[in-house]
């Protein structure tokens, strides 16, 4: 696999994730439930509070998964 293809795969996966807010345990309060809006990654529904934790999420949760997919796809 070319380096440029690996880079593209990593970039597109990283772009799916963001440090944003999402509603934990929907429905939200606005819909009559008791869900709370929390900071974290909406894609993974993973809660964290700092940019450092978001970077750890990408490094520890996302990158190994992409590399595993790439290696199984090319072997
Ligand atoms: Zn995520």
PDB file of C-alpha atoms and ligand atoms in Angstrom:
ATOM      1  CA  UNK A   1       0.000   0.000   0.000  1.00  0.00           C
ATOM      2  CA  UNK A   2       1.303   3.411  -0.924  1.00  0.00           C
ATOM      3  CA  UNK A   3       2.104   5.962   1.766  1.00  0.00           C
ATOM      4  CA  UNK A   4      -0.313   8.386   0.143  1.00  0.00           C
ATOM      5  CA  UNK A   5      -3.123   5.833   0.467  1.00  0.00           C
ATOM      6  CA  UNK A   6      -2.317   5.228   4.133  1.00  0.00           C
ATOM      7  CA  UNK A   7      -2.256   8.967   4.746  1.00  0.00           C
ATOM      8  CA  UNK A   8      -5.596   9.424   3.011  1.00  0.00           C
ATOM      9  CA  UNK A   9      -7.197   6.653   5.055  1.00  0.00           C
ATOM     10  CA  UNK A  10      -5.930   8.171   8.309  1.00  0.00           C
ATOM     11  CA  UNK A  11      -7.025  11.665   7.333  1.00  0.00           C
ATOM     12  CA  UNK A  12     -10.539  10.651   6.348  1.00  0.00           C
ATOM     13  CA  UNK A  13     -10.975   8.645   9.560  1.00  0.00           C
ATOM     14  CA  UNK A  14      -9.699  11.471  11.767  1.00  0.00           C
ATOM     15  CA  UNK A  15     -12.088  13.906  10.082  1.00  0.00           C
ATOM     16  CA  UNK A  16     -15.053  11.795  11.193  1.00  0.00           C
ATOM     17  CA  UNK A  17     -14.273  12.671  14.798  1.00  0.00           C
ATOM     18  CA  UNK A  18     -14.616  16.007  16.510  1.00  0.00           C
ATOM     19  CA  UNK A  19     -14.411  17.577  19.929  1.00  0.00           C
ATOM     20  CA  UNK A  20     -18.016  18.707  20.192  1.00  0.00           C
ATOM     21  CA  UNK A  21     -21.065  18.077  22.324  1.00  0.00           C
ATOM     22  CA  UNK A  22     -23.715  15.391  22.114  1.00  0.00           C
ATOM     23  CA  UNK A  23     -26.734  14.280  24.102  1.00  0.00           C
ATOM     24  CA  UNK A  24     -25.905  11.419  26.404  1.00  0.00           C
ATOM     25  CA  UNK A  25     -28.760   9.042  27.115  1.00  0.00           C
ATOM     26  CA  UNK A  26     -31.354  10.524  24.736  1.00  0.00           C
ATOM     27  CA  UNK A  27     -34.060  11.739  24.601  1.00  0.00           C
ATOM     28  CA  UNK A  28     -32.768  15.112  25.653  1.00  0.00           C
ATOM     29  CA  UNK A  29     -34.348  17.307  28.288  1.00  0.00           C
ATOM     30  CA  UNK A  30     -35.904  19.366  25.495  1.00  0.00           C
ATOM     31  CA  UNK A  31     -37.772  16.236  24.376  1.00  0.00           C
ATOM     32  CA  UNK A  32     -38.978  15.439  27.865  1.00  0.00           C
ATOM     33  CA  UNK A  33     -36.236  12.967  28.721  1.00  0.00           C
ATOM     34  CA  UNK A  34     -33.405  13.241  31.167  1.00  0.00           C
ATOM     35  CA  UNK A  35     -30.533  13.224  28.674  1.00  0.00           C
ATOM     36  CA  UNK A  36     -27.726  15.638  29.287  1.00  0.00           C
ATOM     37  CA  UNK A  37     -25.555  17.455  26.777  1.00  0.00           C
ATOM     38  CA  UNK A  38     -21.961  16.476  27.381  1.00  0.00           C
ATOM     39  CA  UNK A  39     -18.653  17.359  25.696  1.00  0.00           C
ATOM     40  CA  UNK A  40     -16.887  14.641  23.734  1.00  0.00           C
ATOM     41  CA  UNK A  41     -16.851  12.884  20.355  1.00  0.00           C
ATOM     42  CA  UNK A  42     -20.375  12.648  18.884  1.00  0.00           C
ATOM     43  CA  UNK A  43     -19.271   9.999  16.362  1.00  0.00           C
ATOM     44  CA  UNK A  44     -18.187   7.594  19.096  1.00  0.00           C
ATOM     45  CA  UNK A  45     -20.437   8.974  21.823  1.00  0.00           C
ATOM     46  CA  UNK A  46     -17.356   9.091  24.004  1.00  0.00           C
ATOM     47  CA  UNK A  47     -17.183  11.692  26.749  1.00  0.00           C
ATOM     48  CA  UNK A  48     -14.139  13.801  27.494  1.00  0.00           C
ATOM     49  CA  UNK A  49     -13.449  17.297  28.686  1.00  0.00           C
ATOM     50  CA  UNK A  50     -10.154  18.552  27.300  1.00  0.00           C
ATOM     51  CA  UNK A  51      -8.425  18.835  23.949  1.00  0.00           C
ATOM     52  CA  UNK A  52      -5.663  16.621  25.327  1.00  0.00           C
ATOM     53  CA  UNK A  53      -8.225  13.863  25.927  1.00  0.00           C
ATOM     54  CA  UNK A  54      -9.548  14.323  22.402  1.00  0.00           C
ATOM     55  CA  UNK A  55      -6.032  13.900  21.010  1.00  0.00           C
ATOM     56  CA  UNK A  56      -5.653  10.755  23.135  1.00  0.00           C
ATOM     57  CA  UNK A  57      -8.962   9.507  21.682  1.00  0.00           C
ATOM     58  CA  UNK A  58      -7.599   9.905  18.158  1.00  0.00           C
ATOM     59  CA  UNK A  59      -4.204   8.430  18.981  1.00  0.00           C
ATOM     60  CA  UNK A  60      -5.362   5.528  21.159  1.00  0.00           C
ATOM     61  CA  UNK A  61      -8.821   4.651  19.820  1.00  0.00           C
ATOM     62  CA  UNK A  62      -8.842   5.710  16.182  1.00  0.00           C
ATOM     63  CA  UNK A  63      -5.390   5.244  14.676  1.00  0.00           C
ATOM     64  CA  UNK A  64      -4.861   1.612  15.787  1.00  0.00           C
ATOM     65  CA  UNK A  65      -8.241   0.687  14.316  1.00  0.00           C
ATOM     66  CA  UNK A  66      -7.426   2.281  10.968  1.00  0.00           C
ATOM     67  CA  UNK A  67      -4.054   0.545  10.804  1.00  0.00           C
ATOM     68  CA  UNK A  68      -5.663  -2.801  11.615  1.00  0.00           C
ATOM     69  CA  UNK A  69      -8.181  -2.333   8.814  1.00  0.00           C
ATOM     70  CA  UNK A  70      -5.429  -1.348   6.381  1.00  0.00           C
ATOM     71  CA  UNK A  71      -3.190  -4.314   7.201  1.00  0.00           C
ATOM     72  CA  UNK A  72      -6.007  -6.850   6.958  1.00  0.00           C
ATOM     73  CA  UNK A  73      -7.098  -5.273   3.694  1.00  0.00           C
ATOM     74  CA  UNK A  74      -3.681  -5.568   2.049  1.00  0.00           C
ATOM     75  CA  UNK A  75      -2.623  -9.002   3.250  1.00  0.00           C
TER      76      UNK A  75
HETATM   77 ZN1  LIG B   1     -14.473   9.537  18.030  1.00  0.00          ZN
END
